[in-house]
JSON list of C-alpha atoms in Angstrom, two decimals:
[
{"chain": "A", "resi": 1, "resn": "ALA", "atom": "CA", "xyz": [-11.82, -11.61, -6.65]},
{"chain": "A", "resi": 2, "resn": "GLN", "atom": "CA", "xyz": [-11.50, -8.00, -5.69]},
{"chain": "A", "resi": 3, "resn": "SER", "atom": "CA", "xyz": [-9.91, -5.65, -8.18]},
{"chain": "A", "resi": 4, "resn": "VAL", "atom": "CA", "xyz": [-9.14, -1.98, -8.48]},
{"chain": "A", "resi": 5, "resn": "ALA", "atom": "CA", "xyz": [-8.79, -0.28, -11.83]},
{"chain": "A", "resi": 6, "resn": "GLN", "atom": "CA", "xyz": [-6.93, 2.93, -12.53]},
{"chain": "A", "resi": 7, "resn": "PRO", "atom": "CA", "xyz": [-7.60, 3.47, -16.24]},
{"chain": "A", "resi": 8, "resn": "GLU", "atom": "CA", "xyz": [-4.96, 6.16, -16.79]},
{"chain": "A", "resi": 9, "resn": "ASP", "atom": "CA", "xyz": [-1.25, 5.41, -16.59]},
{"chain": "A", "resi": 10, "resn": "GLN", "atom": "CA", "xyz": [-0.41, 9.11, -16.76]},
{"chain": "A", "resi": 11, "resn": "VAL", "atom": "CA", "xyz": [-2.27, 12.34, -16.04]},
{"chain": "A", "resi": 12, "resn": "ASN", "atom": "CA", "xyz": [-0.81, 15.72, -17.02]},
{"chain": "A", "resi": 13, "resn": "VAL", "atom": "CA", "xyz": [-2.22, 18.96, -15.63]},
{"chain": "A", "resi": 14, "resn": "ALA", "atom": "CA", "xyz": [-1.07, 22.57, -15.54]},
{"chain": "A", "resi": 15, "resn": "GLU", "atom": "CA", "xyz": [-0.24, 24.12, -12.19]},
{"chain": "A", "resi": 16, "resn": "GLY", "atom": "CA", "xyz": [-3.27, 25.86, -10.71]},
{"chain": "A", "resi": 17, "resn": "ASN", "atom": "CA", "xyz": [-5.76, 23.77, -12.68]},
{"chain": "A", "resi": 18, "resn": "PRO", "atom": "CA", "xyz": [-8.05, 21.18, -11.06]},
{"chain": "A", "resi": 19, "resn": "LEU", "atom": "CA", "xyz": [-6.93, 17.57, -11.20]},
{"chain": "A", "resi": 20, "resn": "THR", "atom": "CA", "xyz": [-8.75, 14.25, -11.22]},
{"chain": "A", "resi": 21, "resn": "VAL", "atom": "CA", "xyz": [-7.22, 10.79, -10.91]},
{"chain": "A", "resi": 22, "resn": "LYS", "atom": "CA", "xyz": [-9.72, 8.04, -11.69]},
{"chain": "A", "resi": 23, "resn": "CYS", "atom": "CA", "xyz": [-10.37, 4.80, -9.83]},
{"chain": "A", "resi": 24, "resn": "THR", "atom": "CA", "xyz": [-13.06, 2.12, -10.03]},
{"chain": "A", "resi": 25, "resn": "TYR", "atom": "CA", "xyz": [-13.44, -0.77, -7.63]},
{"chain": "A", "resi": 26, "resn": "SER", "atom": "CA", "xyz": [-15.08, -4.16, -7.63]},
{"chain": "A", "resi": 27, "resn": "VAL", "atom": "CA", "xyz": [-18.19, -4.64, -5.55]},
{"chain": "A", "resi": 28, "resn": "SER", "atom": "CA", "xyz": [-17.54, -6.82, -2.52]},
{"chain": "A", "resi": 29, "resn": "GLY", "atom": "CA", "xyz": [-19.62, -6.20, 0.57]},
{"chain": "A", "resi": 30, "resn": "ASN", "atom": "CA", "xyz": [-18.83, -2.85, 2.16]},
{"chain": "A", "resi": 31, "resn": "PRO", "atom": "CA", "xyz": [-15.35, -2.03, 0.93]},
{"chain": "A", "resi": 32, "resn": "TYR", "atom": "CA", "xyz": [-13.07, 0.45, 2.52]},
{"chain": "A", "resi": 33, "resn": "LEU", "atom": "CA", "xyz": [-11.43, 2.61, -0.15]},
{"chain": "A", "resi": 34, "resn": "PHE", "atom": "CA", "xyz": [-8.11, 4.40, 0.10]},
{"chain": "A", "resi": 35, "resn": "TRP", "atom": "CA", "xyz": [-5.79, 6.70, -1.80]},
{"chain": "A", "resi": 36, "resn": "TYR", "atom": "CA", "xyz": [-2.04, 6.63, -1.27]},
{"chain": "A", "resi": 37, "resn": "VAL", "atom": "CA", "xyz": [0.75, 8.67, -2.86]},
{"chain": "A", "resi": 38, "resn": "GLN", "atom": "CA", "xyz": [4.30, 7.50, -3.57]},
{"chain": "A", "resi": 39, "resn": "TYR", "atom": "CA", "xyz": [7.23, 9.81, -4.20]},
{"chain": "A", "resi": 40, "resn": "PRO", "atom": "CA", "xyz": [10.42, 8.49, -5.87]},
{"chain": "A", "resi": 41, "resn": "ASN", "atom": "CA", "xyz": [12.31, 5.95, -3.77]},
{"chain": "A", "resi": 42, "resn": "ARG", "atom": "CA", "xyz": [9.81, 6.31, -0.94]},
{"chain": "A", "resi": 43, "resn": "GLY", "atom": "CA", "xyz": [7.09, 4.20, 0.62]},
{"chain": "A", "resi": 44, "resn": "LEU", "atom": "CA", "xyz": [3.39, 4.96, 0.32]},
{"chain": "A", "resi": 45, "resn": "GLN", "atom": "CA", "xyz": [1.86, 7.91, 2.15]},
{"chain": "A", "resi": 46, "resn": "PHE", "atom": "CA", "xyz": [-1.78, 7.77, 3.21]},
{"chain": "A", "resi": 47, "resn": "LEU", "atom": "CA", "xyz": [-3.97, 10.53, 1.72]},
{"chain": "A", "resi": 48, "resn": "LEU", "atom": "CA", "xyz": [-7.56, 9.65, 2.59]},
{"chain": "A", "resi": 49, "resn": "LYS", "atom": "CA", "xyz": [-10.09, 6.87, 3.04]},
{"chain": "A", "resi": 50, "resn": "TYR", "atom": "CA", "xyz": [-13.79, 6.18, 2.65]},
{"chain": "A", "resi": 51, "resn": "ILE", "atom": "CA", "xyz": [-15.52, 3.84, 5.09]},
{"chain": "A", "resi": 52, "resn": "THR", "atom": "CA", "xyz": [-19.10, 5.03, 5.25]},
{"chain": "A", "resi": 53, "resn": "GLY", "atom": "CA", "xyz": [-21.12, 8.22, 5.40]},
{"chain": "A", "resi": 54, "resn": "ASP", "atom": "CA", "xyz": [-20.53, 11.36, 3.36]},
{"chain": "A", "resi": 55, "resn": "ASN", "atom": "CA", "xyz": [-19.63, 10.55, -0.25]},
{"chain": "A", "resi": 56, "resn": "LEU", "atom": "CA", "xyz": [-17.07, 13.39, -0.36]},
{"chain": "A", "resi": 57, "resn": "VAL", "atom": "CA", "xyz": [-14.01, 12.58, 1.69]},
{"chain": "A", "resi": 58, "resn": "LYS", "atom": "CA", "xyz": [-11.39, 15.20, 2.51]},
{"chain": "A", "resi": 59, "resn": "GLY", "atom": "CA", "xyz": [-7.79, 14.21, 3.06]},
{"chain": "A", "resi": 60, "resn": "SER", "atom": "CA", "xyz": [-4.24, 15.47, 3.37]},
{"chain": "A", "resi": 61, "resn": "TYR", "atom": "CA", "xyz": [-2.61, 18.23, 1.29]},
{"chain": "A", "resi": 62, "resn": "GLY", "atom": "CA", "xyz": [-5.94, 19.56, -0.03]},
{"chain": "A", "resi": 63, "resn": "PHE", "atom": "CA", "xyz": [-6.95, 16.30, -1.74]},
{"chain": "A", "resi": 64, "resn": "GLU", "atom": "CA", "xyz": [-10.47, 14.95, -1.68]},
{"chain": "A", "resi": 65, "resn": "ALA", "atom": "CA", "xyz": [-12.22, 11.94, -3.20]},
{"chain": "A", "resi": 66, "resn": "GLU", "atom": "CA", "xyz": [-15.78, 11.32, -4.28]},
{"chain": "A", "resi": 67, "resn": "PHE", "atom": "CA", "xyz": [-17.38, 7.93, -3.62]},
{"chain": "A", "resi": 68, "resn": "ASN", "atom": "CA", "xyz": [-20.00, 6.97, -6.21]},
{"chain": "A", "resi": 69, "resn": "LYS", "atom": "CA", "xyz": [-21.68, 3.66, -5.42]},
{"chain": "A", "resi": 70, "resn": "SER", "atom": "CA", "xyz": [-23.73, 3.44, -8.62]},
{"chain": "A", "resi": 71, "resn": "GLN", "atom": "CA", "xyz": [-20.61, 3.86, -10.77]},
{"chain": "A", "resi": 72, "resn": "THR", "atom": "CA", "xyz": [-18.36, 1.95, -8.32]},
{"chain": "A", "resi": 73, "resn": "SER", "atom": "CA", "xyz": [-15.89, 4.82, -8.55]},
{"chain": "A", "resi": 74, "resn": "PHE", "atom": "CA", "xyz": [-13.68, 6.65, -6.09]},
{"chain": "A", "resi": 75, "resn": "HIS", "atom": "CA", "xyz": [-11.96, 9.44, -8.02]},
{"chain": "A", "resi": 76, "resn": "LEU", "atom": "CA", "xyz": [-9.27, 11.58, -6.40]},
{"chain": "A", "resi": 77, "resn": "LYS", "atom": "CA", "xyz": [-9.56, 15.34, -6.88]},
{"chain": "A", "resi": 78, "resn": "LYS", "atom": "CA", "xyz": [-7.85, 18.59, -6.00]},
{"chain": "A", "resi": 79, "resn": "PRO", "atom": "CA", "xyz": [-9.17, 22.05, -6.91]},
{"chain": "A", "resi": 80, "resn": "SER", "atom": "CA", "xyz": [-5.75, 23.57, -7.70]},
{"chain": "A", "resi": 81, "resn": "ALA", "atom": "CA", "xyz": [-2.72, 21.42, -8.56]},
{"chain": "A", "resi": 82, "resn": "LEU", "atom": "CA", "xyz": [0.79, 22.18, -7.35]},
{"chain": "A", "resi": 83, "resn": "VAL", "atom": "CA", "xyz": [4.06, 21.13, -8.99]},
{"chain": "A", "resi": 84, "resn": "SER", "atom": "CA", "xyz": [4.88, 19.32, -5.73]},
{"chain": "A", "resi": 85, "resn": "ASP", "atom": "CA", "xyz": [1.82, 17.08, -6.27]},
{"chain": "A", "resi": 86, "resn": "SER", "atom": "CA", "xyz": [3.72, 15.30, -9.05]},
{"chain": "A", "resi": 87, "resn": "ALA", "atom": "CA", "xyz": [4.01, 11.68, -7.91]},
{"chain": "A", "resi": 88, "resn": "LEU", "atom": "CA", "xyz": [2.56, 8.18, -8.31]},
{"chain": "A", "resi": 89, "resn": "TYR", "atom": "CA", "xyz": [-0.95, 7.74, -6.94]},
{"chain": "A", "resi": 90, "resn": "PHE", "atom": "CA", "xyz": [-2.51, 4.44, -5.91]},
{"chain": "A", "resi": 91, "resn": "CYS", "atom": "CA", "xyz": [-6.12, 3.62, -5.24]},
{"chain": "A", "resi": 92, "resn": "ALA", "atom": "CA", "xyz": [-6.76, 0.62, -2.96]},
{"chain": "A", "resi": 93, "resn": "GLN", "atom": "CA", "xyz": [-9.67, -1.41, -1.71]},
{"chain": "A", "resi": 94, "resn": "GLU", "atom": "CA", "xyz": [-9.95, -3.44, 1.49]},
{"chain": "A", "resi": 95, "resn": "GLY", "atom": "CA", "xyz": [-12.71, -6.01, 1.70]},
{"chain": "A", "resi": 96, "resn": "ASN", "atom": "CA", "xyz": [-12.27, -9.64, 2.62]},
{"chain": "A", "resi": 97, "resn": "THR", "atom": "CA", "xyz": [-8.49, -9.29, 2.33]},
{"chain": "A", "resi": 98, "resn": "PRO", "atom": "CA", "xyz": [-6.08, -6.52, 3.17]},
{"chain": "A", "resi": 99, "resn": "LEU", "atom": "CA", "xyz": [-5.37, -3.84, 0.61]},
{"chain": "A", "resi": 100, "resn": "VAL", "atom": "CA", "xyz": [-5.77, -4.59, -3.09]},
{"chain": "A", "resi": 101, "resn": "PHE", "atom": "CA", "xyz": [-4.07, -1.86, -5.12]},
{"chain": "A", "resi": 102, "resn": "GLY", "atom": "CA", "xyz": [-4.56, -0.50, -8.58]},
{"chain": "A", "resi": 103, "resn": "LYS", "atom": "CA", "xyz": [-1.53, -0.31, -10.84]},
{"chain": "A", "resi": 104, "resn": "GLY", "atom": "CA", "xyz": [-1.04, 3.36, -10.15]},
{"chain": "A", "resi": 105, "resn": "THR", "atom": "CA", "xyz": [-1.38, 6.64, -12.04]},
{"chain": "A", "resi": 106, "resn": "ARG", "atom": "CA", "xyz": [1.56, 8.97, -12.54]},
{"chain": "A", "resi": 107, "resn": "LEU", "atom": "CA", "xyz": [0.54, 12.59, -12.07]},
{"chain": "A", "resi": 108, "resn": "SER", "atom": "CA", "xyz": [2.67, 15.30, -13.65]},
{"chain": "A", "resi": 109, "resn": "VAL", "atom": "CA", "xyz": [1.90, 18.90, -12.77]},
{"chain": "A", "resi": 110, "resn": "ILE", "atom": "CA", "xyz": [3.51, 21.30, -15.21]},
{"chain": "A", "resi": 111, "resn": "ALA", "atom": "CA", "xyz": [4.49, 24.81, -14.15]},
{"chain": "B", "resi": 1, "resn": "ASP", "atom": "CA", "xyz": [6.44, 9.51, 17.30]},
{"chain": "B", "resi": 2, "resn": "ALA", "atom": "CA", "xyz": [8.41, 7.29, 14.94]},
{"chain": "B", "resi": 3, "resn": "GLY", "atom": "CA", "xyz": [6.56, 5.93, 11.97]},
{"chain": "B", "resi": 4, "resn": "VAL", "atom": "CA", "xyz": [7.06, 2.53, 10.41]},
{"chain": "B", "resi": 5, "resn": "THR", "atom": "CA", "xyz": [10.73, 1.69, 10.00]},
{"chain": "B", "resi": 6, "resn": "GLN", "atom": "CA", "xyz": [12.31, -0.94, 7.78]},
{"chain": "B", "resi": 7, "resn": "SER", "atom": "CA", "xyz": [15.83, -2.34, 7.44]},
{"chain": "B", "resi": 8, "resn": "PRO", "atom": "CA", "xyz": [17.92, -2.60, 5.46]},
{"chain": "B", "resi": 9, "resn": "THR", "atom": "CA", "xyz": [17.23, 0.12, 2.87]},
{"chain": "B", "resi": 10, "resn": "HIS", "atom": "CA", "xyz": [18.86, -1.76, 0.04]},
{"chain": "B", "resi": 11, "resn": "LEU", "atom": "CA", "xyz": [20.00, -5.34, -0.38]},
{"chain": "B", "resi": 12, "resn": "ILE", "atom": "CA", "xyz": [21.74, -7.22, -3.17]},
{"chain": "B", "resi": 13, "resn": "LYS", "atom": "CA", "xyz": [21.62, -11.02, -3.23]},
{"chain": "B", "resi": 14, "resn": "THR", "atom": "CA", "xyz": [22.32, -13.77, -5.75]},
{"chain": "B", "resi": 15, "resn": "ARG", "atom": "CA", "xyz": [19.93, -16.44, -6.96]},
{"chain": "B", "resi": 16, "resn": "GLY", "atom": "CA", "xyz": [19.38, -19.27, -4.49]},
{"chain": "B", "resi": 17, "resn": "GLN", "atom": "CA", "xyz": [20.31, -17.23, -1.44]},
{"chain": "B", "resi": 18, "resn": "GLN", "atom": "CA", "xyz": [18.06, -16.42, 1.48]},
{"chain": "B", "resi": 19, "resn": "VAL", "atom": "CA", "xyz": [17.14, -12.96, 2.77]},
{"chain": "B", "resi": 20, "resn": "THR", "atom": "CA", "xyz": [15.55, -11.51, 5.92]},
{"chain": "B", "resi": 21, "resn": "LEU", "atom": "CA", "xyz": [13.88, -8.11, 5.96]},
{"chain": "B", "resi": 22, "resn": "ARG", "atom": "CA", "xyz": [12.83, -6.34, 9.14]},
{"chain": "B", "resi": 23, "resn": "CYS", "atom": "CA", "xyz": [10.03, -4.00, 10.13]},
{"chain": "B", "resi": 24, "resn": "SER", "atom": "CA", "xyz": [9.12, -2.05, 13.25]},
{"chain": "B", "resi": 25, "resn": "PRO", "atom": "CA", "xyz": [5.53, -0.84, 13.37]},
{"chain": "B", "resi": 26, "resn": "LYS", "atom": "CA", "xyz": [4.25, 2.58, 14.25]},
{"chain": "B", "resi": 27, "resn": "SER", "atom": "CA", "xyz": [3.73, 3.09, 17.98]},
{"chain": "B", "resi": 28, "resn": "GLY", "atom": "CA", "xyz": [0.34, 1.76, 19.11]},
{"chain": "B", "resi": 29, "resn": "HIS", "atom": "CA", "xyz": [-0.04, -0.59, 16.13]},
{"chain": "B", "resi": 30, "resn": "ASP", "atom": "CA", "xyz": [-0.35, -4.36, 16.58]},
{"chain": "B", "resi": 31, "resn": "THR", "atom": "CA", "xyz": [-0.74, -5.64, 13.03]},
{"chain": "B", "resi": 32, "resn": "VAL", "atom": "CA", "xyz": [1.93, -5.86, 10.35]},
{"chain": "B", "resi": 33, "resn": "SER", "atom": "CA", "xyz": [1.36, -6.54, 6.67]},
{"chain": "B", "resi": 34, "resn": "TRP", "atom": "CA", "xyz": [3.97, -7.13, 3.97]},
{"chain": "B", "resi": 35, "resn": "TYR", "atom": "CA", "xyz": [3.67, -6.16, 0.30]},
{"chain": "B", "resi": 36, "resn": "GLN", "atom": "CA", "xyz": [5.83, -6.71, -2.77]},
{"chain": "B", "resi": 37, "resn": "GLN", "atom": "CA", "xyz": [5.99, -3.89, -5.32]},
{"chain": "B", "resi": 38, "resn": "ALA", "atom": "CA", "xyz": [7.59, -4.85, -8.61]},
{"chain": "B", "resi": 39, "resn": "LEU", "atom": "CA", "xyz": [8.83, -2.10, -10.88]},
{"chain": "B", "resi": 40, "resn": "GLY", "atom": "CA", "xyz": [5.94, -0.23, -12.50]},
{"chain": "B", "resi": 41, "resn": "GLN", "atom": "CA", "xyz": [3.29, -2.14, -10.55]},
{"chain": "B", "resi": 42, "resn": "GLY", "atom": "CA", "xyz": [1.09, -1.58, -7.55]},
{"chain": "B", "resi": 43, "resn": "PRO", "atom": "CA", "xyz": [1.95, -3.33, -4.27]},
{"chain": "B", "resi": 44, "resn": "GLN", "atom": "CA", "xyz": [0.86, -6.97, -3.98]},
{"chain": "B", "resi": 45, "resn": "PHE", "atom": "CA", "xyz": [-0.20, -8.36, -0.59]},
{"chain": "B", "resi": 46, "resn": "ILE", "atom": "CA", "xyz": [2.09, -11.11, 0.76]},
{"chain": "B", "resi": 47, "resn": "PHE", "atom": "CA", "xyz": [0.76, -11.78, 4.27]},
{"chain": "B", "resi": 48, "resn": "GLN", "atom": "CA", "xyz": [-0.44, -10.19, 7.48]},
{"chain": "B", "resi": 49, "resn": "TYR", "atom": "CA", "xyz": [0.58, -10.89, 11.08]},
{"chain": "B", "resi": 50, "resn": "TYR", "atom": "CA", "xyz": [-1.42, -10.26, 14.22]},
{"chain": "B", "resi": 51, "resn": "GLU", "atom": "CA", "xyz": [-0.79, -11.67, 17.71]},
{"chain": "B", "resi": 52, "resn": "GLU", "atom": "CA", "xyz": [2.35, -13.36, 16.37]},
{"chain": "B", "resi": 53, "resn": "GLU", "atom": "CA", "xyz": [0.39, -15.47, 13.88]},
{"chain": "B", "resi": 54, "resn": "GLU", "atom": "CA", "xyz": [-0.06, -15.28, 10.13]},
{"chain": "B", "resi": 55, "resn": "ARG", "atom": "CA", "xyz": [-3.70, -14.28, 9.70]},
{"chain": "B", "resi": 56, "resn": "GLN", "atom": "CA", "xyz": [-4.04, -13.87, 5.95]},
{"chain": "B", "resi": 57, "resn": "ARG", "atom": "CA", "xyz": [-1.87, -14.70, 2.98]},
{"chain": "B", "resi": 58, "resn": "GLY", "atom": "CA", "xyz": [-1.81, -13.55, -0.60]},
{"chain": "B", "resi": 59, "resn": "ASN", "atom": "CA", "xyz": [-0.84, -15.58, -3.65]},
{"chain": "B", "resi": 60, "resn": "PHE", "atom": "CA", "xyz": [2.82, -16.09, -2.81]},
{"chain": "B", "resi": 61, "resn": "PRO", "atom": "CA", "xyz": [4.74, -19.39, -2.58]},
{"chain": "B", "resi": 62, "resn": "ASP", "atom": "CA", "xyz": [5.94, -20.97, 0.64]},
{"chain": "B", "resi": 63, "resn": "ARG", "atom": "CA", "xyz": [9.41, -19.57, -0.04]},
{"chain": "B", "resi": 64, "resn": "PHE", "atom": "CA", "xyz": [7.98, -16.43, 1.52]},
{"chain": "B", "resi": 65, "resn": "SER", "atom": "CA", "xyz": [7.60, -16.74, 5.27]},
{"chain": "B", "resi": 66, "resn": "GLY", "atom": "CA", "xyz": [7.38, -14.38, 8.18]},
{"chain": "B", "resi": 67, "resn": "HIS", "atom": "CA", "xyz": [7.38, -13.88, 11.88]},
{"chain": "B", "resi": 68, "resn": "GLN", "atom": "CA", "xyz": [5.99, -11.40, 14.36]},
{"chain": "B", "resi": 69, "resn": "PHE", "atom": "CA", "xyz": [7.62, -10.84, 17.72]},
{"chain": "B", "resi": 70, "resn": "PRO", "atom": "CA", "xyz": [5.99, -9.97, 21.07]},
{"chain": "B", "resi": 71, "resn": "ASN", "atom": "CA", "xyz": [6.92, -6.30, 20.57]},
{"chain": "B", "resi": 72, "resn": "TYR", "atom": "CA", "xyz": [4.91, -6.39, 17.28]},
{"chain": "B", "resi": 73, "resn": "SER", "atom": "CA", "xyz": [7.97, -6.06, 15.04]},
{"chain": "B", "resi": 74, "resn": "SER", "atom": "CA", "xyz": [8.13, -8.43, 12.12]},
{"chain": "B", "resi": 75, "resn": "GLU", "atom": "CA", "xyz": [10.47, -10.20, 9.71]},
{"chain": "B", "resi": 76, "resn": "LEU", "atom": "CA", "xyz": [9.95, -11.32, 6.14]},
{"chain": "B", "resi": 77, "resn": "ASN", "atom": "CA", "xyz": [12.08, -14.23, 4.98]},
{"chain": "B", "resi": 78, "resn": "VAL", "atom": "CA", "xyz": [12.51, -15.30, 1.39]},
{"chain": "B", "resi": 79, "resn": "ASN", "atom": "CA", "xyz": [14.31, -18.56, 0.58]},
{"chain": "B", "resi": 80, "resn": "ALA", "atom": "CA", "xyz": [15.81, -19.78, -2.69]},
{"chain": "B", "resi": 81, "resn": "LEU", "atom": "CA", "xyz": [15.75, -16.32, -4.24]},
{"chain": "B", "resi": 82, "resn": "LEU", "atom": "CA", "xyz": [14.76, -15.96, -7.89]},
{"chain": "B", "resi": 83, "resn": "LEU", "atom": "CA", "xyz": [15.49, -13.09, -10.25]},
{"chain": "B", "resi": 84, "resn": "GLY", "atom": "CA", "xyz": [11.75, -12.33, -10.17]},
{"chain": "B", "resi": 85, "resn": "ASP", "atom": "CA", "xyz": [11.91, -11.62, -6.46]},
{"chain": "B", "resi": 86, "resn": "SER", "atom": "CA", "xyz": [13.68, -8.34, -7.20]},
{"chain": "B", "resi": 87, "resn": "ALA", "atom": "CA", "xyz": [11.28, -5.66, -5.95]},
{"chain": "B", "resi": 88, "resn": "LEU", "atom": "CA", "xyz": [10.55, -3.05, -3.31]},
{"chain": "B", "resi": 89, "resn": "TYR", "atom": "CA", "xyz": [9.26, -4.79, -0.19]},
{"chain": "B", "resi": 90, "resn": "LEU", "atom": "CA", "xyz": [6.91, -2.66, 1.85]},
{"chain": "B", "resi": 91, "resn": "CYS", "atom": "CA", "xyz": [5.86, -3.15, 5.42]},
{"chain": "B", "resi": 92, "resn": "ALA", "atom": "CA", "xyz": [2.64, -1.59, 6.70]},
{"chain": "B", "resi": 93, "resn": "SER", "atom": "CA", "xyz": [1.35, -1.38, 10.24]},
{"chain": "B", "resi": 94, "resn": "SER", "atom": "CA", "xyz": [-2.15, -0.81, 11.59]},
{"chain": "B", "resi": 95, "resn": "ARG", "atom": "CA", "xyz": [-4.41, -1.44, 14.56]},
{"chain": "B", "resi": 96, "resn": "ARG", "atom": "CA", "xyz": [-6.91, -4.25, 14.51]},
{"chain": "B", "resi": 97, "resn": "THR", "atom": "CA", "xyz": [-10.37, -2.98, 15.47]},
{"chain": "B", "resi": 98, "resn": "SER", "atom": "CA", "xyz": [-13.64, -4.88, 15.27]},
{"chain": "B", "resi": 99, "resn": "GLY", "atom": "CA", "xyz": [-12.05, -7.68, 13.27]},
{"chain": "B", "resi": 100, "resn": "ARG", "atom": "CA", "xyz": [-10.77, -5.38, 10.53]},
{"chain": "B", "resi": 101, "resn": "THR", "atom": "CA", "xyz": [-7.58, -3.43, 10.37]},
{"chain": "B", "resi": 102, "resn": "ASP", "atom": "CA", "xyz": [-7.60, 0.32, 10.55]},
{"chain": "B", "resi": 103, "resn": "THR", "atom": "CA", "xyz": [-5.67, 2.48, 8.09]},
{"chain": "B", "resi": 104, "resn": "GLN", "atom": "CA", "xyz": [-2.34, 0.94, 7.10]},
{"chain": "B", "resi": 105, "resn": "TYR", "atom": "CA", "xyz": [0.74, 3.13, 7.33]},
{"chain": "B", "resi": 106, "resn": "PHE", "atom": "CA", "xyz": [3.72, 2.18, 5.22]},
{"chain": "B", "resi": 107, "resn": "GLY", "atom": "CA", "xyz": [7.43, 2.19, 5.82]},
{"chain": "B", "resi": 108, "resn": "PRO", "atom": "CA", "xyz": [9.96, 3.43, 3.26]},
{"chain": "B", "resi": 109, "resn": "GLY", "atom": "CA", "xyz": [10.57, -0.08, 1.94]},
{"chain": "B", "resi": 110, "resn": "THR", "atom": "CA", "xyz": [13.54, -2.35, 1.31]},
{"chain": "B", "resi": 111, "resn": "ARG", "atom": "CA", "xyz": [14.82, -2.50, -2.26]},
{"chain": "B", "resi": 112, "resn": "LEU", "atom": "CA", "xyz": [15.89, -6.10, -2.98]},
{"chain": "B", "resi": 113, "resn": "THR", "atom": "CA", "xyz": [17.96, -6.83, -6.06]},
{"chain": "B", "resi": 114, "resn": "VAL", "atom": "CA", "xyz": [18.57, -10.46, -7.00]},
{"chain": "B", "resi": 115, "resn": "LEU", "atom": "CA", "xyz": [21.44, -11.05, -9.44]}
]
């Protein structure tokens, strides 16, 4: 069965510092990989996706993610964090079934 | 261009009752998927509708059923509600291309509370 792991429940980072939110996926064919963000009492907003090609994917709001096949990882990154980036982040994988989500990582950016 | 819309925003029901949630997809999208997000968890896939048929289903009991209409909108029905059905129900729409769905875009969700 497909699975997505987000090993950190919470990530704290100072404003202006780089941030990384970690994600590993299970190997199942050629998975599509996604990052979504959820603000309080809101649905999920699409940030970026990896299908094939360049291992560095650029997305919305200055976020990017690096696909690493050998480590089965798809970590979310941003060079300079903003307080407004504070939210719940979900990594997801689509393979033989529609999206399988990780349990989420809460990002807190401290001014 | 309106995004994915869901109604109602909030709903309170009692155990044993039935509930219907509604979703209108983003313009140009033909596929609707439903997810259940329990508190503190990631969304769990319930089922997906395309061409008015259920195409895939997650690990949810038959109490959960759905429908897709010719205009691509969709309903999620839950019968015999249990306390454990309390959750945020998310609808996502996408376009089906080459047998796989493109990026899914989510609505704001319906918060269901079962008392």
